Short mmCIF file of C-alpha atoms and ligand atoms in Angstrom, two decimals:
data_model
loop_
_atom_site.label_atom_id
_atom_site.label_comp_id
_atom_site.label_asym_id
_atom_site.label_seq_id
_atom_site.Cartn_x
_atom_site.Cartn_y
_atom_site.Cartn_z
CA MET A 155 122.68 121.51 112.57
CA LEU A 156 121.05 122.41 109.25
CA LEU A 157 124.07 120.69 107.54
CA LYS A 158 122.94 117.41 109.68
CA LYS A 159 119.18 117.73 108.64
CA ILE A 160 120.26 117.93 104.77
CA LEU A 161 122.42 114.93 105.25
CA ASP A 162 119.83 112.89 107.18
CA PHE A 163 117.04 113.88 104.33
CA LYS A 164 119.49 112.61 101.78
CA ASN A 165 119.95 109.27 103.54
CA THR A 166 115.97 109.02 103.73
CA LEU A 167 114.31 106.05 102.13
CA VAL A 168 111.79 108.72 100.76
CA PHE A 169 114.57 111.07 99.44
CA ARG A 170 116.10 107.79 97.83
CA LEU A 171 113.25 106.52 96.64
CA THR A 172 112.41 109.81 94.97
CA VAL A 173 115.61 110.40 92.84
CA LEU A 174 115.91 106.66 91.81
CA TYR A 175 112.23 107.13 90.58
CA ALA A 176 112.81 110.32 88.98
CA VAL A 177 116.28 109.07 87.39
CA LEU A 178 114.22 106.21 85.76
CA PHE A 179 111.33 107.91 84.67
CA THR A 180 113.77 110.74 82.78
CA LEU A 181 116.10 108.19 81.43
CA LEU A 182 112.90 106.02 80.15
CA SER A 183 111.48 108.99 78.48
CA PHE A 184 115.23 109.89 77.13
CA LEU A 185 115.57 106.97 75.52
CA ALA A 186 111.71 106.57 74.24
CA PHE A 187 111.91 110.24 72.69
CA SER A 188 115.45 109.18 71.32
CA ILE A 189 114.21 106.17 69.57
CA PHE A 190 111.47 108.21 68.09
CA TYR A 191 113.66 111.21 66.78
CA TYR A 192 115.99 109.01 65.53
CA ARG A 193 113.02 107.04 63.92
CA ILE A 194 111.60 110.22 62.29
CA TYR A 195 115.29 111.30 61.08
CA THR A 196 115.74 108.16 59.44
CA ILE A 197 111.79 107.80 57.80
CA THR A 198 112.15 111.72 56.70
CA LEU A 199 115.93 110.99 55.14
CA GLN A 200 114.63 107.65 53.26
CA SER A 201 111.53 109.43 51.87
CA LEU A 202 113.70 112.04 50.61
CA ASP A 203 115.91 109.41 49.06
CA GLN A 204 113.05 108.09 47.19
CA GLU A 205 112.17 111.55 45.96
CA LEU A 206 115.82 112.52 44.81
CA LEU A 207 115.54 108.62 43.45
CA HIS A 208 112.59 109.37 41.50
CA LYS A 209 113.48 112.67 40.22
CA ALA A 210 116.72 111.20 39.01
CA GLN A 211 115.03 108.25 37.25
CA ASN A 212 113.02 110.83 35.67
CA TYR A 213 116.01 113.33 34.21
CA ALA A 214 117.84 109.56 33.35
CA ALA A 215 114.40 108.55 31.13
CA ILE A 216 114.87 112.42 29.18
CA MET A 217 118.61 111.92 28.94
CA ALA A 218 117.74 108.64 27.38
CA HIS A 219 114.81 109.64 25.10
CA LEU A 220 115.95 113.31 24.35
CA GLY A 221 119.78 113.61 24.84
CA ILE A 222 121.42 116.23 26.47
CA LYS A 223 119.73 118.95 24.93
CA GLY A 224 116.42 117.46 25.78
CA LEU A 225 117.43 117.74 29.60
CA LYS A 226 118.56 121.07 29.23
CA ALA A 227 115.08 121.95 27.88
CA ARG A 228 113.76 120.61 30.86
CA MET A 229 115.71 122.17 33.49
CA ALA A 230 115.24 125.50 31.69
CA LEU A 231 111.47 124.53 32.34
CA GLU A 232 111.71 123.79 35.64
CA ALA A 233 113.52 126.87 36.40
CA GLU A 234 110.65 128.65 35.23
CA SER A 235 108.49 127.08 37.59
CA ASP A 236 108.66 127.46 41.21
CA TYR A 237 112.23 126.59 41.14
CA ASP A 238 114.65 127.91 43.85
CA GLU A 239 118.27 127.66 42.88
CA THR A 240 119.41 128.12 46.58
CA GLU A 241 117.23 125.27 47.56
CA GLU A 242 118.11 122.63 44.94
CA PHE A 243 120.47 121.99 42.07
CA ILE A 244 120.96 119.57 39.30
CA ARG A 245 123.87 118.81 37.12
CA VAL A 246 125.23 116.37 34.70
CA VAL A 247 128.79 115.79 34.71
CA ARG A 248 131.43 113.17 32.92
CA HIS A 249 133.24 110.85 35.33
CA ASP A 250 136.34 112.94 34.39
CA GLY A 251 134.67 116.03 36.49
CA GLN A 252 133.89 117.88 33.36
CA VAL A 253 130.42 119.52 33.98
CA LEU A 254 127.85 119.26 30.81
CA VAL A 255 124.97 120.60 32.33
CA THR A 256 124.28 122.49 35.58
CA THR A 257 121.83 124.92 37.71
CA GLU A 258 123.07 128.09 39.25
CA MET A 259 125.62 126.68 42.33
CA SER A 260 127.27 129.97 43.42
CA SER A 261 125.00 129.48 46.65
CA TRP A 262 126.32 126.02 47.19
CA GLY A 263 129.70 126.71 48.26
CA ALA A 264 132.33 124.05 47.78
CA LEU A 265 129.88 121.69 46.06
CA GLY A 266 130.00 124.00 43.20
CA GLN A 267 133.30 122.48 42.22
CA PHE A 268 132.78 119.45 43.95
CA ASN A 269 132.91 116.23 41.28
CA ARG A 270 134.90 114.14 43.30
CA LEU A 271 131.77 112.16 44.00
CA ALA A 272 131.20 111.89 39.97
CA ALA A 273 134.33 110.39 40.15
CA ARG A 274 133.63 108.05 42.62
CA MET A 275 130.82 106.67 40.54
CA GLY A 276 131.93 103.42 39.75
CA ASP A 277 130.53 100.76 37.26
CA LYS A 278 128.84 99.02 40.26
CA ASN A 279 127.04 101.76 41.69
CA SER A 280 123.92 102.75 39.80
CA HIS A 281 123.46 105.90 42.63
CA PHE A 282 124.45 106.66 46.00
CA PHE A 283 123.34 108.85 48.40
CA ASN A 284 125.16 111.56 50.34
CA THR A 285 124.32 114.27 53.33
CA LEU A 286 126.78 117.06 53.26
CA PRO A 287 127.63 120.26 55.18
CA ILE A 288 127.98 123.54 52.95
CA SER A 289 130.43 126.40 54.68
CA GLY A 290 128.35 129.14 55.22
CA ARG A 291 124.71 127.37 55.45
CA GLU A 292 122.84 126.49 58.75
CA TYR A 293 121.45 123.12 57.53
CA LYS A 294 122.92 120.44 55.46
CA THR A 295 122.30 119.07 52.28
CA HIS A 296 121.49 115.61 51.04
CA LEU A 297 122.39 114.63 47.16
CA ILE A 298 121.84 111.65 44.59
CA THR A 299 124.82 110.98 42.46
CA ALA A 300 123.22 108.41 39.70
CA ALA A 301 124.80 107.19 36.23
CA ILE A 302 122.40 108.14 33.59
CA GLY A 303 124.49 106.63 30.15
CA THR A 304 127.66 105.68 29.96
CA GLY A 305 130.31 107.70 31.54
CA LEU A 306 127.77 110.34 32.41
CA VAL A 307 126.47 111.15 36.11
CA LEU A 308 123.70 113.05 37.29
CA GLN A 309 123.65 115.10 40.66
CA LEU A 310 120.60 116.40 42.44
CA GLY A 311 120.90 117.92 45.71
CA GLU A 312 118.23 119.02 48.18
CA THR A 313 119.18 121.23 51.23
CA LEU A 314 117.63 119.77 54.36
CA ASP A 315 116.62 122.97 55.53
CA GLU A 316 112.91 122.28 56.16
CA THR A 317 113.68 118.86 57.40
CA GLU A 318 116.08 119.78 60.16
CA ARG A 319 114.09 122.58 61.23
CA PHE A 320 111.49 120.22 61.90
CA LEU A 321 113.96 117.99 63.91
CA THR A 322 114.86 120.92 65.98
CA ILE A 323 111.44 122.20 66.56
CA PHE A 324 110.87 118.86 67.78
CA ARG A 325 113.88 118.22 69.71
CA ASP A 326 113.66 121.69 71.94
CA LEU A 327 110.07 120.60 72.61
CA PHE A 328 111.55 117.34 73.83
CA LEU A 329 113.83 118.86 76.11
CA THR A 330 111.39 120.93 77.58
CA LEU A 331 109.03 118.19 78.08
CA LEU A 332 112.00 116.07 79.48
CA ILE A 333 112.52 119.02 82.37
CA ILE A 334 108.92 119.16 83.11
CA PHE A 335 108.46 115.42 83.28
CA MET A 336 111.96 115.47 85.44
CA ILE A 337 110.13 118.02 87.66
CA LEU A 338 106.98 115.64 87.47
CA SER A 339 108.28 112.40 88.39
CA ALA A 340 110.52 113.81 91.06
CA LEU A 341 107.42 114.78 92.72
CA ILE A 342 104.82 111.93 91.85
CA GLY A 343 108.05 109.88 93.23
CA TRP A 344 108.11 111.38 96.28
CA PHE A 345 104.48 111.42 96.81
CA ILE A 346 104.36 107.55 96.07
CA ALA A 347 107.19 107.08 98.55
CA ARG A 348 105.81 109.22 101.42
CA ARG A 349 102.67 107.67 101.37
CA ALA A 350 104.18 104.22 101.14
CA LEU A 351 106.41 104.74 104.05
CA LEU A 352 103.79 106.62 105.99
CA GLY A 353 102.89 103.39 107.51
CA VAL A 354 106.59 102.56 108.66
CA GLU A 355 106.29 106.26 110.27
CA GLU A 356 103.57 105.24 112.33
CA VAL A 357 105.14 102.43 113.47
CA THR A 358 108.29 104.25 114.60
CA HIS A 359 106.25 106.50 116.21
CA THR A 360 104.16 103.93 117.99
CA ALA A 361 107.89 102.11 119.03
CA MET A 362 108.44 105.95 120.17
CA GLU A 363 105.68 105.71 122.55
CA ILE A 364 106.35 102.42 123.97
CA ALA A 365 110.32 103.38 124.61
CA ASP A 366 108.22 106.29 126.55
CA GLY A 367 106.53 104.25 128.83
CA GLU A 368 103.05 103.77 126.93
CA TYR A 369 103.03 100.04 126.82
CA ASP A 370 99.28 99.95 125.76
CA THR A 371 100.02 101.85 122.66
CA ARG A 372 99.36 99.94 119.57
CA VAL A 373 99.86 100.81 115.67
CA GLN A 374 96.43 101.74 113.86
CA LEU A 375 95.60 99.01 111.36
CA THR A 376 94.08 101.66 108.89
CA HIS A 377 96.86 101.92 106.34
CA ARG A 378 95.56 100.85 102.86
CA PHE A 379 98.63 98.99 102.11
CA GLU A 380 98.32 95.50 102.83
CA GLU A 381 102.38 94.96 103.66
CA ILE A 382 102.22 98.22 105.82
CA LYS A 383 99.22 96.46 107.63
CA ARG A 384 100.89 93.17 108.03
CA LEU A 385 103.89 95.11 109.63
CA GLY A 386 101.59 96.84 111.98
CA ARG A 387 99.84 93.76 112.66
CA THR A 388 103.04 91.76 113.32
CA PHE A 389 104.48 94.56 115.45
CA ASN A 390 101.64 94.75 117.62
CA HIS A 391 101.41 91.01 117.93
CA MET A 392 104.78 91.19 119.07
CA LEU A 393 103.85 93.99 121.56
CA ASP A 394 100.94 91.68 122.59
CA ARG A 395 103.42 88.92 123.35
CA ILE A 396 105.90 90.97 125.06
CA GLN A 397 102.96 92.52 127.26
CA LYS A 398 101.93 89.17 128.29
CA LEU A 399 105.58 88.00 128.94
CA LEU A 400 106.21 91.06 131.48
CA ARG A 401 103.17 90.44 133.13
CA SER A 402 104.06 86.46 133.22
CA MET A 403 107.28 87.24 134.31
CA LYS A 404 105.91 89.77 137.07
CA GLU A 405 103.84 87.05 138.40
CA ILE A 406 106.34 84.53 138.39
CA ASN A 407 108.53 87.30 140.43
CA ASP A 408 105.77 87.32 142.89
CA ASN A 409 105.07 83.65 143.22
CA ILE A 410 109.02 82.75 143.44
CA ALA A 411 108.76 85.45 146.14
CA HIS A 412 105.85 84.54 147.96
CA ASP A 413 106.85 80.21 147.39
CA LEU A 414 110.37 80.67 148.69
CA ARG A 415 109.98 83.06 151.04
CA SER A 416 107.71 80.65 153.37
CA PRO A 417 109.95 78.06 153.52
CA LEU A 418 112.88 80.44 153.98
CA ALA A 419 110.95 82.11 156.62
CA ARG A 420 110.03 78.58 158.49
CA ILE A 421 113.95 77.57 158.38
CA ARG A 422 114.73 81.06 159.85
CA GLY A 423 112.36 80.73 162.15
CA ILE A 424 113.75 76.91 163.68
CA ALA A 425 116.87 77.98 163.67
CA GLU A 426 116.06 81.05 165.35
CA MET A 427 114.05 79.12 168.10
CA THR A 428 116.83 76.79 168.52
CA LEU A 429 119.31 79.27 169.21
CA THR A 430 117.26 81.41 171.90
CA THR A 431 116.02 78.56 173.64
CA LYS A 432 117.90 75.81 175.48
CA LYS A 433 117.25 72.45 173.56
CA SER A 434 118.07 68.97 174.20
CA ILE A 435 120.07 67.20 171.21
CA ASP A 436 116.86 65.56 169.78
CA ASP A 437 115.27 68.89 169.60
CA TYR A 438 118.52 69.53 167.95
CA LYS A 439 118.08 66.30 165.50
CA SER A 440 114.44 67.34 164.57
CA MET A 441 115.32 70.64 163.36
CA ALA A 442 117.92 69.54 161.53
CA VAL A 443 115.68 67.27 159.77
CA SER A 444 112.96 70.32 159.43
CA THR A 445 115.54 72.32 157.96
CA ILE A 446 116.77 69.19 155.19
CA GLU A 447 112.68 69.05 154.51
CA GLU A 448 112.07 72.62 153.74
CA CYS A 449 115.48 72.77 152.05
CA ASP A 450 114.45 69.81 149.83
CA SER A 451 111.21 71.65 149.07
CA LEU A 452 113.39 74.61 147.96
CA ILE A 453 115.37 72.91 145.96
CA ASP A 454 112.53 70.65 144.20
CA ILE A 455 110.78 74.29 143.34
CA VAL A 456 113.84 75.56 141.87
CA ASN A 457 114.48 72.77 140.03
CA THR A 458 111.06 72.38 138.79
CA MET A 459 111.27 75.82 137.70
CA LEU A 460 114.46 75.31 135.47
CA ASP A 461 113.17 71.90 134.26
CA ILE A 462 110.21 73.90 132.95
CA THR A 463 112.30 76.61 131.36
CA GLU A 464 114.36 74.38 129.96
CA ALA A 465 111.57 72.70 128.05
CA GLU A 466 109.67 75.53 127.13
CA THR A 467 113.18 77.01 125.72
CA GLY A 468 114.34 73.77 123.95
CA VAL A 469 117.36 74.20 126.04
CA ARG A 470 116.35 70.69 127.42
CA LYS A 471 118.43 67.81 126.23
CA VAL A 472 115.50 65.07 124.72
CA LYS A 473 116.53 61.87 123.70
CA PRO A 474 114.12 60.19 121.20
CA GLU A 475 113.72 56.27 121.90
CA GLN A 476 111.45 53.66 120.83
CA PHE A 477 109.65 51.94 123.72
CA ASP A 478 106.43 50.45 125.20
CA LEU A 479 104.31 53.53 126.47
CA ALA A 480 101.67 50.76 127.89
CA ALA A 481 104.55 49.26 129.83
CA LEU A 482 105.88 52.50 130.94
CA ILE A 483 102.22 53.76 132.09
CA SER A 484 101.50 50.38 133.44
CA GLU A 485 104.77 50.56 135.58
CA ALA A 486 103.87 54.42 137.05
CA CYS A 487 100.24 52.86 137.73
CA GLU A 488 101.46 50.54 140.16
CA LEU A 489 103.84 53.20 141.83
CA PHE A 490 100.88 55.05 142.35
CA ARG A 491 98.45 52.22 143.42
CA PRO A 492 99.10 51.73 146.91
CA LEU A 493 98.41 55.58 147.35
CA ALA A 494 95.10 55.29 146.02
CA ASN A 495 94.26 52.25 148.00
CA GLU A 496 95.23 53.84 150.85
CA LYS A 497 92.70 56.88 150.30
CA LYS A 498 90.14 54.04 148.97
CA ILE A 499 90.28 55.49 145.57
CA ALA A 500 89.03 52.95 142.93
CA PHE A 501 92.15 53.17 140.34
CA MET A 502 91.82 51.21 136.92
CA ALA A 503 94.03 51.30 133.91
CA LYS A 504 92.67 50.42 130.43
CA LEU A 505 95.95 49.60 128.56
CA PRO A 506 96.49 47.84 125.30
CA ASP A 507 99.47 44.82 125.73
CA ARG A 508 101.60 46.77 124.07
CA LEU A 509 102.29 50.35 122.14
CA VAL A 510 105.59 50.94 120.42
CA PHE A 511 106.14 54.49 120.94
CA ARG A 512 109.19 56.98 119.89
CA ALA A 513 109.61 59.90 122.32
CA ASP A 514 111.64 60.91 125.16
CA ARG A 515 110.89 58.08 127.77
CA LYS A 516 112.20 60.51 130.89
CA SER A 517 109.78 63.33 130.22
CA LEU A 518 107.04 60.80 129.67
CA GLN A 519 107.58 59.31 132.82
CA ARG A 520 107.19 62.90 134.18
CA ILE A 521 104.19 63.54 132.42
CA VAL A 522 102.31 60.52 133.44
CA SER A 523 103.47 60.84 137.06
CA ASN A 524 102.39 64.58 137.49
CA LEU A 525 98.88 63.85 136.02
CA LEU A 526 98.59 60.51 137.88
CA GLU A 527 99.49 62.40 141.27
CA ASN A 528 96.90 65.39 140.82
CA ALA A 529 94.15 62.88 140.17
CA ILE A 530 94.65 60.86 143.08
CA LYS A 531 95.40 63.72 145.38
CA PHE A 532 92.34 65.85 144.19
CA THR A 533 89.76 63.08 144.36
CA PRO A 534 88.26 62.32 147.63
CA PRO A 535 88.09 58.91 149.52
CA GLY A 536 85.35 56.47 147.49
CA GLY A 537 86.08 58.09 144.28
CA LYS A 538 87.17 56.71 141.04
CA VAL A 539 90.57 57.59 139.30
CA SER A 540 91.24 55.89 135.37
CA VAL A 541 93.74 55.89 133.24
CA VAL A 542 93.31 54.96 129.24
CA LEU A 543 95.86 54.79 126.65
CA LEU A 544 94.31 54.80 122.98
CA GLU A 545 95.85 54.65 119.90
CA THR A 546 94.18 56.99 117.50
CA GLU A 547 94.11 57.43 114.10
CA SER A 548 96.66 60.39 113.84
CA GLY A 549 98.90 59.09 116.94
CA VAL A 550 98.19 58.53 120.65
CA ALA A 551 96.33 59.89 123.68
CA ILE A 552 96.48 59.07 127.05
CA ARG A 553 93.54 60.01 128.86
CA PHE A 554 93.66 60.64 133.46
CA GLU A 555 90.15 60.59 134.30
CA ASP A 556 89.02 61.15 137.93
CA THR A 557 85.85 61.96 140.04
CA GLY A 558 87.22 64.71 141.91
CA PRO A 559 85.84 68.14 142.78
CA GLY A 560 86.65 69.50 139.36
CA ILE A 561 88.03 72.75 137.78
CA PRO A 562 85.67 76.00 137.57
CA ALA A 563 85.54 77.12 133.87
CA ALA A 564 87.39 80.16 135.05
CA ASP A 565 90.13 78.24 136.46
CA GLN A 566 90.67 75.91 133.42
CA PRO A 567 92.99 78.70 131.15
CA ARG A 568 95.05 79.35 134.15
CA ILE A 569 96.10 75.94 135.90
CA PHE A 570 98.84 75.44 133.36
CA GLU A 571 100.56 78.81 134.41
CA ARG A 572 103.31 78.90 136.77
CA PHE A 573 102.79 78.53 140.85
CA TYR A 574 99.05 78.67 139.73
CA ARG A 575 96.49 76.76 142.71
CA GLY A 576 93.09 76.48 142.34
CA ASP A 577 91.12 76.97 145.51
CA ASN A 578 90.45 73.29 145.78
CA SER A 579 94.10 72.96 146.16
CA ARG A 580 94.40 74.62 149.71
CA ALA A 581 94.01 71.69 151.73
CA GLN A 582 96.34 69.40 149.42
CA GLY A 583 99.98 69.96 149.45
CA GLY A 584 101.84 71.30 146.26
CA VAL A 585 103.49 74.07 144.70
CA GLY A 586 101.57 75.08 141.52
CA LEU A 587 104.34 73.69 138.94
CA GLY A 588 103.30 69.66 138.14
CA LEU A 589 100.78 70.95 135.37
CA SER A 590 103.39 73.63 134.23
CA LEU A 591 105.92 71.29 133.61
CA ALA A 592 103.58 68.27 132.19
CA LYS A 593 102.40 71.04 129.39
CA ALA A 594 106.14 72.27 129.00
CA LEU A 595 107.12 68.82 128.04
CA VAL A 596 104.60 67.75 126.57
CA GLU A 597 104.56 70.60 123.75
CA ALA A 598 108.46 70.16 123.35
CA MET A 599 107.61 66.99 122.33
CA GLY A 600 105.26 68.41 119.62
CA GLY A 601 102.12 66.94 121.59
CA VAL A 602 99.21 68.93 122.96
CA ILE A 603 97.82 68.71 126.62
CA SER A 604 94.00 69.63 127.35
CA VAL A 605 91.20 69.50 130.19
CA GLU A 606 87.92 68.97 130.29
CA SER A 607 86.16 69.50 134.00
CA THR A 608 82.86 69.74 135.49
CA PRO A 609 82.69 71.05 139.13
CA ALA A 610 81.95 68.67 141.58
CA LYS A 611 81.99 65.93 138.99
CA GLY A 612 85.72 65.10 138.01
CA SER A 613 88.38 66.34 135.73
CA THR A 614 89.86 64.51 132.44
CA PHE A 615 93.00 65.64 131.44
CA VAL A 616 94.13 64.46 127.92
CA VAL A 617 98.12 64.13 126.81
CA ALA A 618 97.97 63.57 122.72
CA PHE A 619 100.97 62.85 120.34
CA SER A 620 100.74 62.23 116.60
CA ARG A 621 102.89 60.44 114.93
P1 ADP B 983 99.82 71.50 142.41
O1 ADP B 983 98.72 70.48 142.11
O2 ADP B 983 100.86 71.42 143.00
O3 ADP B 983 98.45 72.65 143.10
P2 ADP B 983 99.46 71.52 139.55
O4 ADP B 983 100.32 72.68 138.63
O5 ADP B 983 99.52 70.30 139.45
O6 ADP B 983 99.69 72.23 140.94
O7 ADP B 983 97.86 71.73 139.45
C1 ADP B 983 97.70 73.33 139.50
C2 ADP B 983 95.99 73.46 140.07
O8 ADP B 983 95.21 72.80 138.92
C3 ADP B 983 95.46 73.07 140.92
O9 ADP B 983 96.29 73.82 142.24
C4 ADP B 983 94.07 72.27 140.88
O10 ADP B 983 93.75 73.63 141.50
C5 ADP B 983 94.49 72.12 139.74
N1 ADP B 983 94.07 70.84 139.26
C6 ADP B 983 95.38 69.92 138.83
N2 ADP B 983 94.84 68.76 138.53
C7 ADP B 983 93.39 68.65 139.33
C8 ADP B 983 92.48 67.58 139.04
N3 ADP B 983 92.80 66.18 138.77
N4 ADP B 983 91.41 67.97 139.99
C9 ADP B 983 91.07 69.01 140.15
N5 ADP B 983 91.79 70.31 140.12
C10 ADP B 983 93.33 69.54 139.69
#
């Protein structure tokens, strides 16, 4: 159990980010310190080189002016001052290795006999530097080997005690700081990762609450990081949509149950009555006719619902083609004119001679006939219905105007929902799917459908497509 917890923790983003942050920070600190250390080391050696070279040049000048005796005298003079033979040495040797003058070399180990360097002094080199370890000494020695006069070589050496001691202190301090930095960076990394991921945990927590059935729970958008706020907003938006979808699916289910039950009950009633009572052959025929009618209306409902779903989900195969939209509307008007005449409705169509449009022809036919059918159906005798086709700046618009009962403002947002039927339609036929289908088809073609309506005055439906 504990092992699983540890393994789980190892896989958390917080842990990974913390480790990454700590490793990166430590590596960068190490790199920065190493560069710094190396620079200090080289600068110190360079200044020591300068110092040794300067001294060698001084001795070379004395040698040139006063000869070996003058040099000895100078070395003796220096030995009397603060000179420490264990810290530095001077000697003059010949190319063949014979030592002409030297300070006390007993404490310099093998370097006392070391004159190979002098032998290496060719004619080309005027001087060179070395850093050598001395057996029995903790720190190395830095020395210059310089030509002074013909066949003569001057060697000056200085122990690196001070420099190396300083660098050791620096190195120890650097290691201690590195450990402190490593711990601090892990802590800071952990803190930052925790803070950043707190919002993700909130979303997880909310998702868990929802999984437990609390569907109204939402993520609090108080987090300070914009990315987390955006995640919360998107999550909440998704939840709103799912909730809306669930609600509408429930409504649809209720409506389907309600709308399919009545015709089914009617079919069953007719069949039952025919079976229980003795009937003539004509009664059986009329029962068959009623059953066919009820079945047709059921098939109609089911087909329309499938069409709506297909259009909404984009499954419906649309075949965009070029056609004269004015002609299409005019044909539809001619189909509905007898109905309008029958109801004594003044029916008008205001269409341009020709308006070529590219869209799915069949979908447009269904949209136009659904809206025309509603306008004529809801307009009382003596009223007016008109269809206007306009070419706008951005595209085309079709207006369906009627002087029917209008739609109350509260109903207007709902009339496009599946199975929604307003109070004004009680006396009329219909199942409440016409506008849902029109909206689904219009939107599937990238258009917009809208309604303006004043109760008791009439309604205007507008279908608009941009080109
Ligand atoms: P149906 O016509 O089968 O009832 P629709 O989806 O076509 O279903 O319309 C939904 C509702 O919108 C109707 O029940 C009605 O209340 C309202 N409606 C639609 N068109 C009009 C109109 N032209 N005038 C008044 N009300 C309308």
